[in-house]
């Protein structure tokens, strides 16, 4: 397939409308396989304006007598209006954008063509391999080992090649435990909390099913987790579903750990919203923000109706619960929901941020995102296929990662000196998770990334962000290392809407030109 | 002291109302003549001024003791558990007596002694000089002059002695106009914008009735409009909202007929915009009742504008609802936001802000003078005039300027602090958070313009603390006349010098003082920008606050910078001196 087949008209005269404050930008509109460009003519080439087509979430076209207006709503919530000369041209361009922005193939996406100046391919890909984190764990305890049982992704397709497991459990047992867990996601180490000698472990739900099956190796694995921790440690299983939902899951082959089979472990249910309801909440939030004329009452009513802050509160308080269990009670924590790729990661990553001062540094946070989201198998491609504006019927979309970023922002607001990075990094991650010239957020798992050769053929977002020029914008100038755990207040009076992520809708953030490709 | 039966109770528990684990502190409770003091086992002291107590409640006896809940006017809520019921009862009764004083002379200010001598006290009172302030504004000038009409408080008791009026307004006109206005509060100058030559004036509502006219009042308004050489048109802002027409119709059936006739006459007038219809109809209703708004036909060059700020009763119950909502522990998201919405508090804040923005725009964009009034001209009018001036003049955004603004538009022009803040035992229906709303509007401005204000949030909170504390004389009494009768300047102290002494605490480290005098603030009033002011309503609930303060660290950095700069200077001067000695040495050697 050639991009040129999809481009009906590549060029037109157009005007970019930039809201009431800024004058419209006139120029020649060009459509390429991956970009929409607006070049304002030979005099002012510096003001070249550019949009990655993949970030277009929905297109709206309106035609007048001799021109057409298309409104592009982007996945990072920007809204752009273009006035294009010629009805035919404008319709053609709109159709071409529609076709190009909905291409599903990974290997023809822009990251495979993006070759920025100053970066070498493969620079930062081995920045955060599992081995690196294991080295840190091994310095703190010798109860855990790095297992390569998943070397060829056959045991668990959504796990990375190497995972950290209790030393006393061999690879055969791991493989059998994997068969007992949904998607093969057997319990692996997420974080070792050295001060209390406890660990945070994550997995997917056990496949107990209606017959309440058991698995000796899985039980042994969890026993080994407790044995490797500080002596006398208890364990808590934080299930991110309600107990009702967990029971219901049994009918479809899932379920939850039986009390008798796992002595020393106590189960807690903390229901977190996921999947479609979360996506709908996001859509409603964005809708509510799109109307600046509404009265204070209707705004508060819609803010309440969308429940977004309720999800923020729940996510933070569950993470606090997990962190508290480790730090205050000296217990080991196992977190899982159903698949263990969404709300599970939300809880484990937030709990680490609360407890671990290292994860609050610029490098540490990148490592956390890489380890706990990307390598841990959060299906970015499915979850971020569409954002809040899309009219397509939602299938697997859910803004779980955005919810994570929002929670981090809330932490940063309550502890403004404790995070080395600022809001800029969170906004950049939000933008790049949905559409990016970098390959970091491509695909759903390490296995897919290997098949597509993402590592060797695309650039890493981290090397892009870690250039000195970018770093200046992303750092928190007030940062002072804080060796303590940061316990956020989850009372509603302390939470606030993350305005910057929605600010384009609130007409507060000016549209900035992206870097032109080279 | 006769009200105090128990002065000390031991083993009292203090509960934290937002703590998840029902933590409590055990300590000793002391009752003094002015304060309730709790000292916990870590020797941490919690002082509660009796005047701050809004409500004391004794709850049903529990196994651990007798719960005593105290709600304060500064939104502190403390929950004690007193082991013995008799002690609890004694304290409860004492607090009931002590928190409600009948006479001004019993208030804390009259016994408060900060160890200053009389000349220091007097200097404190002279810190804010309103005559100086009018000079700063640029009056008197060729259009505005000082009137001595109210020198003896003969025309209006609630106005100050010194009032500025248009130069062409003679004394008979002023006297005539004052008779036509509620409580004699005739139109006077509140703020003069030197650059645009436009003025903010304030007054109370006219007692116009149906057909009554007052030529003197019309003359005075003409004089105000003529005092503006740039724009002869002026605005009259009625800050009251549309009322619930149905209920009004029910009570006023007789006049209804006439109203319909008059309103239909007005509707035919093409000048009237549709959106104003209801508001006008409401004003018509007010007029029928003998009080109301100016009949447009009788005043030329005048445009009338209605802005809907609700009355003190609506505001009081709105705050009540807000406090009920946010006082709940473990609040769910929907409870919080639906509670916030149904309280209407943020809507009211926005209404005040919108009115002030209209006022500021009329002056900056059209250079038109504006006359603001509500009913009696001391609640909503004070809010709108002071906030409007704050938007227009950057001086009021400094620490000293903000004091001047409060002194001018709230204290001197007469705001019923005594009733609104419940200083004395009185009608609970007269209590209303009018001044609190003003402070909250200012806070919203500081949030939107973090560099525009010299002061920080703590300054606003401290002022709020003291409007209720009755510790200083500034906010006692309802008007200047009353204050003179109370001899406040001889018997009490002024708050402002104490705030200035502590200035360091109230400085905004982000403030840029370079902005010229007339930098207008144009706040964005889309609904998203109105937020719940946690630090006001949960000031004492430590667990809800951010754990680290950006302001403190920036302030510290600024100070360090200053210290380093000073060090550099010192070192340079040392180097210079050394060089000089050297050269002198060389010179003397050469001479030698």
CSV table of N, CA and C in Angstrom, one decimal, chain B residues 118-211:
chain,number,residue,atom,x,y,z
B,118,UNK,N,0.6,55.4,74.5
B,118,UNK,CA,-0.4,56.2,73.8
B,118,UNK,C,0.0,56.8,72.5
B,119,UNK,N,1.3,57.2,72.4
B,119,UNK,CA,1.7,57.9,71.2
B,119,UNK,C,1.8,56.8,70.1
B,120,UNK,N,2.3,55.6,70.5
B,120,UNK,CA,2.4,54.5,69.5
B,120,UNK,C,1.0,54.1,69.0
B,121,UNK,N,0.1,54.1,70.0
B,121,UNK,CA,-1.3,53.7,69.6
B,121,UNK,C,-1.8,54.7,68.6
B,122,UNK,N,-1.6,56.0,68.9
B,122,UNK,CA,-2.1,57.0,68.0
B,122,UNK,C,-1.5,56.9,66.6
B,123,UNK,N,-0.2,56.7,66.6
B,123,UNK,CA,0.5,56.6,65.4
B,123,UNK,C,-0.1,55.4,64.6
B,124,UNK,N,-0.4,54.3,65.3
B,124,UNK,CA,-1.0,53.2,64.6
B,124,UNK,C,-2.3,53.6,63.9
B,125,UNK,N,-3.1,54.4,64.6
B,125,UNK,CA,-4.4,54.8,64.0
B,125,UNK,C,-4.2,55.7,62.9
B,126,UNK,N,-3.1,56.4,62.9
B,126,UNK,CA,-2.9,57.4,61.8
B,126,UNK,C,-2.2,56.8,60.6
B,127,UNK,N,-1.9,55.5,60.7
B,127,UNK,CA,-1.2,54.8,59.6
B,127,UNK,C,-2.0,54.9,58.3
B,128,UNK,N,-3.2,54.7,58.3
B,128,UNK,CA,-4.1,54.8,57.1
B,128,UNK,C,-4.8,56.2,57.2
B,129,UNK,N,-4.4,57.0,56.2
B,129,UNK,CA,-5.0,58.3,56.2
B,129,UNK,C,-5.8,58.5,54.9
B,130,UNK,N,-7.1,58.6,55.1
B,130,UNK,CA,-8.0,58.6,53.8
B,130,UNK,C,-7.9,59.9,53.1
B,131,UNK,N,-7.6,61.0,53.8
B,131,UNK,CA,-7.4,62.3,53.1
B,131,UNK,C,-6.3,62.2,52.1
B,132,UNK,N,-5.2,61.5,52.6
B,132,UNK,CA,-4.0,61.3,51.8
B,132,UNK,C,-4.4,60.4,50.6
B,133,UNK,N,-5.3,59.4,50.8
B,133,UNK,CA,-5.7,58.5,49.7
B,133,UNK,C,-6.4,59.3,48.7
B,134,UNK,N,-7.3,60.2,49.1
B,134,UNK,CA,-8.1,61.0,48.0
B,134,UNK,C,-7.1,61.8,47.2
B,135,UNK,N,-6.1,62.3,47.9
B,135,UNK,CA,-5.1,63.1,47.2
B,135,UNK,C,-4.4,62.3,46.2
B,136,UNK,N,-4.1,61.1,46.6
B,136,UNK,CA,-3.4,60.1,45.7
B,136,UNK,C,-4.2,59.9,44.4
B,137,UNK,N,-5.6,59.8,44.6
B,137,UNK,CA,-6.5,59.5,43.5
B,137,UNK,C,-6.5,60.8,42.6
B,138,UNK,N,-6.2,61.9,43.1
B,138,UNK,CA,-6.3,63.1,42.3
B,138,UNK,C,-7.5,64.0,42.6
B,139,UNK,N,-8.1,63.9,43.8
B,139,UNK,CA,-9.1,64.8,44.2
B,139,UNK,C,-8.7,65.5,45.4
B,140,UNK,N,-9.1,66.7,45.7
B,140,UNK,CA,-10.0,67.5,44.9
B,140,UNK,C,-9.3,68.0,43.6
B,141,UNK,N,-10.2,68.3,42.6
B,141,UNK,CA,-9.6,68.8,41.4
B,141,UNK,C,-10.7,69.7,40.8
B,142,UNK,N,-10.6,70.1,39.5
B,142,UNK,CA,-11.5,71.1,39.0
B,142,UNK,C,-13.0,70.5,38.9
B,143,UNK,N,-13.2,69.3,39.0
B,143,UNK,CA,-14.5,68.7,38.9
B,143,UNK,C,-15.1,68.2,40.2
B,144,UNK,N,-14.2,67.8,41.1
B,144,UNK,CA,-14.6,67.2,42.4
B,144,UNK,C,-14.1,68.0,43.6
B,145,UNK,N,-14.9,68.1,44.6
B,145,UNK,CA,-14.5,68.8,45.8
B,145,UNK,C,-14.9,68.1,47.0
B,146,UNK,N,-14.3,68.5,48.1
B,146,UNK,CA,-14.6,68.0,49.4
B,146,UNK,C,-15.9,68.8,49.9
B,147,UNK,N,-16.9,68.0,50.3
B,147,UNK,CA,-18.1,68.7,50.8
B,147,UNK,C,-18.1,68.6,52.3
B,148,UNK,N,-18.5,69.7,52.9
B,148,UNK,CA,-18.6,69.7,54.4
B,148,UNK,C,-20.0,69.5,54.9
B,149,UNK,N,-20.9,69.0,54.0
B,149,UNK,CA,-22.3,68.9,54.3
B,149,UNK,C,-22.5,67.9,55.5
B,150,UNK,N,-21.7,66.9,55.5
B,150,UNK,CA,-21.9,65.8,56.5
B,150,UNK,C,-20.9,66.0,57.7
B,151,UNK,N,-20.4,67.2,57.8
B,151,UNK,CA,-19.3,67.3,58.9
B,151,UNK,C,-19.8,66.9,60.3
B,152,UNK,N,-21.0,67.2,60.5
B,152,UNK,CA,-21.6,66.9,61.8
B,152,UNK,C,-22.5,65.6,61.8
B,153,UNK,N,-22.3,64.8,60.8
B,153,UNK,CA,-23.2,63.6,60.6
B,153,UNK,C,-24.7,64.0,60.5
B,154,UNK,N,-25.0,65.2,60.0
B,154,UNK,CA,-26.3,65.7,60.1
B,154,UNK,C,-27.1,65.1,58.9
B,155,UNK,N,-26.5,64.9,57.8
B,155,UNK,CA,-27.2,64.5,56.6
B,155,UNK,C,-27.3,63.0,56.5
B,156,UNK,N,-26.2,62.3,56.8
B,156,UNK,CA,-26.2,60.9,56.8
B,156,UNK,C,-25.3,60.4,58.0
B,157,UNK,N,-25.9,59.6,58.9
B,157,UNK,CA,-25.2,59.2,60.0
B,157,UNK,C,-24.2,58.1,59.7
B,158,UNK,N,-24.5,57.3,58.7
B,158,UNK,CA,-23.6,56.2,58.4
B,158,UNK,C,-22.5,56.5,57.5
B,159,UNK,N,-22.4,57.7,56.9
B,159,UNK,CA,-21.3,58.1,56.1
B,159,UNK,C,-20.2,58.8,57.0
B,160,UNK,N,-19.0,58.9,56.4
B,160,UNK,CA,-18.0,59.6,57.2
B,160,UNK,C,-18.2,61.1,57.1
B,161,UNK,N,-17.4,61.8,57.8
B,161,UNK,CA,-17.5,63.3,57.8
B,161,UNK,C,-17.1,63.9,56.4
B,162,UNK,N,-16.0,63.3,55.9
B,162,UNK,CA,-15.4,63.9,54.7
B,162,UNK,C,-16.0,63.1,53.5
B,163,UNK,N,-16.6,63.9,52.6
B,163,UNK,CA,-17.2,63.2,51.4
B,163,UNK,C,-16.8,64.1,50.2
B,164,UNK,N,-16.6,63.4,49.1
B,164,UNK,CA,-16.2,64.1,47.9
B,164,UNK,C,-17.4,64.1,46.9
B,165,UNK,N,-17.8,65.2,46.4
B,165,UNK,CA,-19.0,65.3,45.5
B,165,UNK,C,-18.6,66.2,44.3
B,166,UNK,N,-19.4,66.2,43.2
B,166,UNK,CA,-19.0,67.0,42.1
B,166,UNK,C,-19.0,68.5,42.5
B,167,UNK,N,-18.1,69.2,42.0
B,167,UNK,CA,-17.9,70.6,42.4
B,167,UNK,C,-19.2,71.4,42.1
B,168,UNK,N,-20.0,71.1,41.1
B,168,UNK,CA,-21.2,71.9,40.8
B,168,UNK,C,-22.4,71.5,41.6
B,169,UNK,N,-22.2,70.4,42.5
B,169,UNK,CA,-23.4,70.1,43.3
B,169,UNK,C,-23.4,70.9,44.6
B,170,UNK,N,-24.4,71.7,44.7
B,170,UNK,CA,-24.5,72.6,45.8
B,170,UNK,C,-25.0,71.9,47.0
B,171,UNK,N,-24.9,72.5,48.2
B,171,UNK,CA,-25.4,71.9,49.4
B,171,UNK,C,-26.9,71.5,49.4
B,172,UNK,N,-27.7,72.5,48.9
B,172,UNK,CA,-29.2,72.1,48.9
B,172,UNK,C,-29.5,70.9,48.0
B,173,UNK,N,-28.7,70.7,47.0
B,173,UNK,CA,-28.9,69.6,46.1
B,173,UNK,C,-28.6,68.3,46.9
B,174,UNK,N,-27.4,68.4,47.6
B,174,UNK,CA,-27.0,67.2,48.4
B,174,UNK,C,-28.0,66.9,49.4
B,175,UNK,N,-28.5,67.9,50.1
B,175,UNK,CA,-29.5,67.6,51.2
B,175,UNK,C,-30.7,67.0,50.6
B,176,UNK,N,-31.2,67.6,49.5
B,176,UNK,CA,-32.4,67.1,48.8
B,176,UNK,C,-32.3,65.7,48.4
B,177,UNK,N,-31.1,65.4,47.8
B,177,UNK,CA,-30.9,64.0,47.3
B,177,UNK,C,-30.8,63.1,48.4
B,178,UNK,N,-30.2,63.5,49.5
B,178,UNK,CA,-30.1,62.5,50.7
B,178,UNK,C,-31.5,62.2,51.2
B,179,UNK,N,-32.4,63.1,51.1
B,179,UNK,CA,-33.8,62.8,51.7
B,179,UNK,C,-34.5,61.8,50.8
B,180,UNK,N,-34.0,61.7,49.5
B,180,UNK,CA,-34.7,60.9,48.6
B,180,UNK,C,-34.1,59.4,48.6
B,181,UNK,N,-32.9,59.3,49.3
B,181,UNK,CA,-32.2,58.0,49.3
B,181,UNK,C,-32.4,57.3,50.6
B,182,UNK,N,-32.5,56.0,50.6
B,182,UNK,CA,-32.6,55.2,51.8
B,182,UNK,C,-31.5,55.5,52.7
B,183,UNK,N,-31.8,55.7,54.0
B,183,UNK,CA,-30.8,56.0,55.1
B,183,UNK,C,-30.0,57.3,54.8
B,184,UNK,N,-30.5,58.1,53.8
B,184,UNK,CA,-29.8,59.4,53.5
B,184,UNK,C,-28.4,59.2,52.8
B,185,UNK,N,-28.2,58.0,52.3
B,185,UNK,CA,-26.9,57.7,51.7
B,185,UNK,C,-26.9,58.1,50.2
B,186,UNK,N,-26.7,59.4,50.0
B,186,UNK,CA,-26.7,60.0,48.7
B,186,UNK,C,-25.4,59.7,47.9
B,187,UNK,N,-25.5,59.9,46.6
B,187,UNK,CA,-24.3,59.5,45.8
B,187,UNK,C,-23.1,60.3,46.1
B,188,UNK,N,-22.0,59.6,46.4
B,188,UNK,CA,-20.7,60.3,46.7
B,188,UNK,C,-19.6,59.5,46.0
B,189,UNK,N,-18.4,60.2,46.0
B,189,UNK,CA,-17.3,59.6,45.2
B,189,UNK,C,-16.7,58.5,46.1
B,190,UNK,N,-16.4,57.3,45.4
B,190,UNK,CA,-15.7,56.3,46.1
B,190,UNK,C,-14.3,56.1,45.5
B,191,UNK,N,-14.2,56.2,44.2
B,191,UNK,CA,-12.9,56.1,43.6
B,191,UNK,C,-12.8,57.0,42.3
B,192,UNK,N,-11.8,57.8,42.2
B,192,UNK,CA,-11.6,58.6,41.0
B,192,UNK,C,-10.4,58.1,40.2
B,193,UNK,N,-10.7,57.8,38.9
B,193,UNK,CA,-9.7,57.3,38.0
B,193,UNK,C,-9.1,58.4,37.3
B,194,UNK,N,-7.9,58.8,37.7
B,194,UNK,CA,-7.3,60.0,37.3
B,194,UNK,C,-7.0,60.0,35.7
B,195,UNK,N,-6.7,58.8,35.3
B,195,UNK,CA,-6.3,58.7,33.9
B,195,UNK,C,-7.5,58.9,32.9
B,196,UNK,N,-8.6,58.2,33.3
B,196,UNK,CA,-9.8,58.2,32.4
B,196,UNK,C,-10.7,59.4,32.8
B,197,UNK,N,-10.4,60.0,33.9
B,197,UNK,CA,-11.2,61.1,34.5
B,197,UNK,C,-12.7,60.6,34.8
B,198,UNK,N,-12.8,59.4,35.1
B,198,UNK,CA,-14.1,58.8,35.4
B,198,UNK,C,-14.1,58.5,36.9
B,199,UNK,N,-15.3,58.3,37.4
B,199,UNK,CA,-15.5,58.1,38.8
B,199,UNK,C,-16.3,56.9,39.2
B,200,UNK,N,-16.0,56.3,40.3
B,200,UNK,CA,-17.0,55.3,40.9
B,200,UNK,C,-17.7,56.0,42.0
B,201,UNK,N,-19.0,56.1,41.9
B,201,UNK,CA,-19.7,56.7,43.0
B,201,UNK,C,-20.6,55.6,43.6
B,202,UNK,N,-21.0,55.9,44.9
B,202,UNK,CA,-21.9,54.9,45.6
B,202,UNK,C,-23.0,55.6,46.3
B,203,UNK,N,-24.1,54.9,46.5
B,203,UNK,CA,-25.2,55.5,47.2
B,203,UNK,C,-26.2,54.3,47.6
B,204,UNK,N,-27.3,54.6,48.2
B,204,UNK,CA,-28.3,53.6,48.4
B,204,UNK,C,-29.5,53.8,47.4
B,205,UNK,N,-30.5,52.9,47.6
B,205,UNK,CA,-31.6,53.0,46.6
B,205,UNK,C,-32.4,54.2,46.8
B,206,UNK,N,-33.0,54.7,45.7
B,206,UNK,CA,-33.9,55.9,45.8
B,206,UNK,C,-35.3,55.4,46.4
B,207,UNK,N,-35.9,56.3,47.1
B,207,UNK,CA,-37.2,56.0,47.7
B,207,UNK,C,-38.2,56.6,46.7
B,208,UNK,N,-38.2,56.1,45.5
B,208,UNK,CA,-38.9,56.9,44.4
B,208,UNK,C,-40.4,56.6,44.4
B,209,UNK,N,-40.9,55.5,44.9
B,209,UNK,CA,-42.3,55.2,44.8
B,209,UNK,C,-42.7,55.1,43.4
B,210,UNK,N,-44.0,55.4,43.1
B,210,UNK,CA,-44.4,55.3,41.7
B,210,UNK,C,-44.1,56.5,40.8
B,211,UNK,N,-44.6,57.6,41.3
B,211,UNK,CA,-44.4,58.8,40.4
B,211,UNK,C,-43.5,59.8,41.0
